[in-house]
Coordinates of C-alpha atoms in Angstrom, one line a residue:
Chain A
G31 CA -7.8 93.6 51.9
A32 CA -8.2 91.5 54.9
V33 CA -9.5 93.2 58.1
V34 CA -8.3 92.6 61.6
S35 CA -10.0 94.2 64.5
Q36 CA -8.9 94.8 68.1
H37 CA -10.9 95.6 71.2
P38 CA -10.6 97.7 73.2
S39 CA -8.8 100.5 71.4
R40 CA -7.8 102.0 74.7
V41 CA -7.8 100.9 78.3
I42 CA -6.8 102.4 81.5
C43 CA -6.5 100.2 84.6
K44 CA -5.2 100.2 88.1
S45 CA -1.9 98.5 88.9
G46 CA -2.5 94.8 89.9
T47 CA -5.6 94.3 87.7
S48 CA -5.8 92.1 84.6
V49 CA -6.6 93.3 81.2
K50 CA -7.9 91.3 78.2
I51 CA -7.4 92.4 74.6
E52 CA -9.3 90.7 71.8
C53 CA -8.1 90.3 68.2
R54 CA -10.4 89.2 65.5
S55 CA -9.9 88.4 61.8
L56 CA -13.2 89.6 60.3
D57 CA -13.1 88.2 56.7
F58 CA -10.5 85.4 56.7
Q59 CA -9.4 82.5 58.8
A60 CA -6.3 83.4 60.8
T61 CA -4.3 80.2 61.3
T62 CA -1.5 82.2 62.9
M63 CA -1.7 85.3 65.0
F64 CA 1.1 87.4 66.3
W65 CA 1.2 89.8 69.2
Y66 CA 3.5 92.8 69.1
R67 CA 4.3 95.6 71.6
Q68 CA 5.4 99.0 70.5
F69 CA 6.8 101.7 72.8
P70 CA 6.6 105.4 71.8
K71 CA 8.8 106.2 68.8
Q72 CA 10.1 102.6 68.6
S73 CA 9.6 99.7 66.3
L74 CA 7.3 96.7 66.8
M75 CA 8.6 94.0 69.0
L76 CA 7.3 90.5 68.6
M77 CA 5.9 89.1 71.9
A78 CA 4.5 85.8 70.8
T79 CA 3.2 83.7 67.9
S80 CA 0.1 81.5 68.2
N81 CA -1.4 78.9 66.0
E82 CA -5.0 78.1 66.3
G83 CA -5.6 75.3 68.8
S84 CA -1.9 75.3 70.0
K85 CA 0.0 76.9 72.8
A86 CA 1.6 80.2 71.9
T87 CA 5.4 80.4 71.3
Y88 CA 6.9 83.3 73.3
E89 CA 9.9 85.4 72.3
Q90 CA 12.9 85.4 74.6
G91 CA 12.3 87.8 77.5
V92 CA 8.5 87.7 77.3
E93 CA 6.9 86.3 80.5
K94 CA 4.3 83.7 79.4
D95 CA 2.7 83.7 82.8
K96 CA 2.2 87.5 82.6
F97 CA 1.1 87.7 79.0
L98 CA -1.5 84.9 78.5
I99 CA -2.3 84.3 74.9
N100 CA -5.3 82.2 73.7
H101 CA -6.0 81.3 70.1
A102 CA -9.0 79.1 70.5
S103 CA -10.6 79.7 67.1
L104 CA -9.6 80.7 63.5
T105 CA -11.0 84.2 64.0
L106 CA -10.1 85.1 67.6
S107 CA -7.0 85.5 69.7
T108 CA -6.8 87.1 73.1
L109 CA -3.9 88.6 75.1
T110 CA -4.4 88.9 78.8
V111 CA -2.0 91.1 80.7
T112 CA -2.1 89.7 84.3
S113 CA -1.4 91.8 87.3
A114 CA -0.6 94.7 85.2
H115 CA 2.0 97.3 86.4
P116 CA 2.9 100.7 85.0
E117 CA 5.8 99.3 83.1
D118 CA 3.3 97.2 81.1
S119 CA 1.9 100.5 79.7
S120 CA 2.4 100.3 75.9
F121 CA 0.7 99.9 72.6
Y122 CA -0.2 96.3 71.8
I123 CA -0.8 95.3 68.2
C124 CA -2.1 92.0 66.9
S125 CA -1.5 90.6 63.4
A126 CA -2.9 87.7 61.6
R127 CA -2.1 85.5 58.6
T128 CA -3.7 82.5 56.9
S129 CA -1.5 79.5 56.3
G130 CA 0.1 79.5 52.9
T131 CA -0.3 83.3 52.3
K132 CA 2.4 85.8 52.3
T133 CA 1.1 88.9 54.0
Q134 CA 0.3 89.6 57.6
Y135 CA -2.5 92.0 58.4
F136 CA -2.6 94.2 61.4
G137 CA -5.2 95.3 63.9
P138 CA -5.5 99.0 64.8
G139 CA -3.8 98.4 68.2
T140 CA -4.7 98.8 71.8
R141 CA -3.2 101.5 74.0
L142 CA -2.8 100.3 77.6
L143 CA -2.2 102.6 80.4
V144 CA -1.6 101.2 83.9
L145 CA -1.9 103.6 86.7
Chain B
A194 CA 19.2 85.5 63.4
Q195 CA 17.7 87.7 60.7
T196 CA 18.1 91.5 61.2
V197 CA 16.6 94.4 59.3
T198 CA 18.4 97.8 59.3
Q199 CA 17.0 101.2 58.4
S200 CA 19.7 103.7 58.6
Q201 CA 17.6 106.8 58.2
P202 CA 15.7 107.7 61.3
E203 CA 14.1 110.7 59.6
M204 CA 13.6 111.9 56.0
S205 CA 11.8 114.8 54.5
V206 CA 10.6 115.4 51.0
Q207 CA 8.8 118.3 49.2
E208 CA 5.3 117.6 48.0
A209 CA 5.3 116.2 44.4
E210 CA 9.0 115.2 44.7
T211 CA 10.5 111.7 44.9
V212 CA 12.1 110.2 48.0
T213 CA 13.9 106.9 48.6
L214 CA 14.0 105.1 51.9
S215 CA 16.8 102.6 52.6
C216 CA 16.7 99.2 54.1
T217 CA 19.2 96.4 54.4
Y218 CA 18.7 93.0 55.9
D219 CA 20.8 90.0 56.9
T220 CA 19.7 86.4 56.3
S221 CA 21.1 83.0 55.4
E222 CA 17.8 82.0 53.9
S223 CA 17.3 81.8 50.1
D224 CA 13.5 82.0 50.2
Y225 CA 11.9 84.9 51.9
Y226 CA 9.7 87.9 51.6
L227 CA 10.3 91.6 52.1
F228 CA 7.7 94.3 52.9
W229 CA 7.3 98.0 53.5
Y230 CA 4.6 99.0 56.0
K231 CA 3.4 102.5 56.7
Q232 CA 2.3 103.6 60.1
P233 CA 0.5 106.9 60.1
P234 CA -0.4 108.9 63.3
S235 CA -3.4 106.6 63.8
R236 CA -0.8 103.8 64.4
Q237 CA -2.6 101.4 62.0
M238 CA 0.0 99.4 60.2
I239 CA -0.7 99.5 56.4
L240 CA 1.0 97.3 53.9
V241 CA 2.6 99.4 51.2
I242 CA 4.4 96.9 49.0
R243 CA 5.7 93.3 49.1
Q244 CA 8.6 91.6 47.3
E245 CA 9.2 87.9 46.9
A246 CA 12.9 87.1 47.0
Y247 CA 12.6 84.6 44.1
K248 CA 11.3 87.3 41.8
Q249 CA 13.9 89.4 40.0
Q250 CA 11.4 92.1 38.9
N251 CA 11.0 94.9 41.3
A252 CA 7.6 95.3 42.8
T253 CA 5.5 98.4 42.0
E254 CA 2.3 99.7 43.5
N255 CA 1.2 102.9 41.9
R256 CA 3.5 105.6 43.2
F257 CA 5.5 103.2 45.3
S258 CA 8.3 101.0 43.9
V259 CA 11.2 99.1 45.3
N260 CA 14.8 98.5 44.3
F261 CA 15.5 95.0 45.4
Q262 CA 19.2 94.0 45.2
K263 CA 19.3 90.4 46.5
A264 CA 23.1 90.0 46.4
A265 CA 23.6 93.2 48.3
K266 CA 20.6 92.4 50.6
S267 CA 19.2 95.8 50.0
F268 CA 15.5 96.7 49.7
S269 CA 14.8 100.4 49.2
L270 CA 11.4 102.1 48.8
K271 CA 10.9 104.9 46.3
I272 CA 7.9 107.1 46.7
S273 CA 7.2 109.2 43.6
D274 CA 5.0 112.3 43.4
S275 CA 5.0 112.5 47.2
Q276 CA 1.7 113.6 48.8
L277 CA 0.9 115.0 52.3
G278 CA -0.8 111.8 53.1
D279 CA 2.4 109.9 52.7
A280 CA 3.8 111.4 55.9
A281 CA 4.2 108.5 58.4
M282 CA 6.6 106.1 59.9
Y283 CA 7.8 103.5 57.3
F284 CA 8.9 100.1 58.5
C285 CA 10.9 97.7 56.4
A286 CA 10.2 94.1 57.3
Y287 CA 11.5 90.6 56.5
R288 CA 9.9 87.2 56.7
A289 CA 11.4 83.8 55.9
S290 CA 9.2 81.4 54.1
G291 CA 7.1 79.1 56.2
N292 CA 5.1 80.0 59.3
T293 CA 7.5 82.7 60.5
P294 CA 6.8 86.1 61.9
L295 CA 7.8 89.5 60.5
V296 CA 11.1 91.0 61.7
F297 CA 10.9 94.8 61.5
G298 CA 13.5 97.5 61.1
K299 CA 13.5 100.5 63.5
G300 CA 11.6 102.7 61.0
T301 CA 12.1 105.9 59.1
R302 CA 9.9 108.9 59.9
L303 CA 8.9 110.6 56.6
S304 CA 7.8 114.2 56.6
V305 CA 6.2 115.8 53.5
I306 CA 6.6 119.5 53.1
A307 CA 3.9 121.4 51.4

């Protein structure tokens, strides 16, 4: 199956700093990437959808100036959490799909802890 | 808006037995896809099975099968010969055709008892 990687797997940062999370599709071209957030014992909540070369589409309630998403190539998307605060602590998961295919493949997730 | 409902927060099954996880969804679309994903303690999302709405035949993947009832908007997952490695969170998900994202249910935590 298709492989999606995320880096870093875990990050701890101080409040007020920015954190960048990378998501890569290793063996396929990801025309669309999705970013999800998952709180403990809860389901995945979609944050935004990005198509390669276009601006991301954010879900209602997600601050686009706080969660910057870049999808500059067919194999890489980044999520930058700007001026992170403790309430941003969560598990962030990226997912990718190729246009015309049916299945989304998921990265292993990044655990963010803001102190 | 599409919604996915999993009414069983937790389920348990004896090893080697069969268990069925429930899922219902709401949509006005005629063309869509349904999925079951497994999330073990590692938190890596793993695709278990996929069903296309236009297919009448229920999907099967080894010990995993679905009961897809389109008119009732029901999509249950049956796990046969349960194994200890099946213990995980199971998420039912829906996606309309086209470039649309997955919509997830709240999940069912499955425990397998040795």
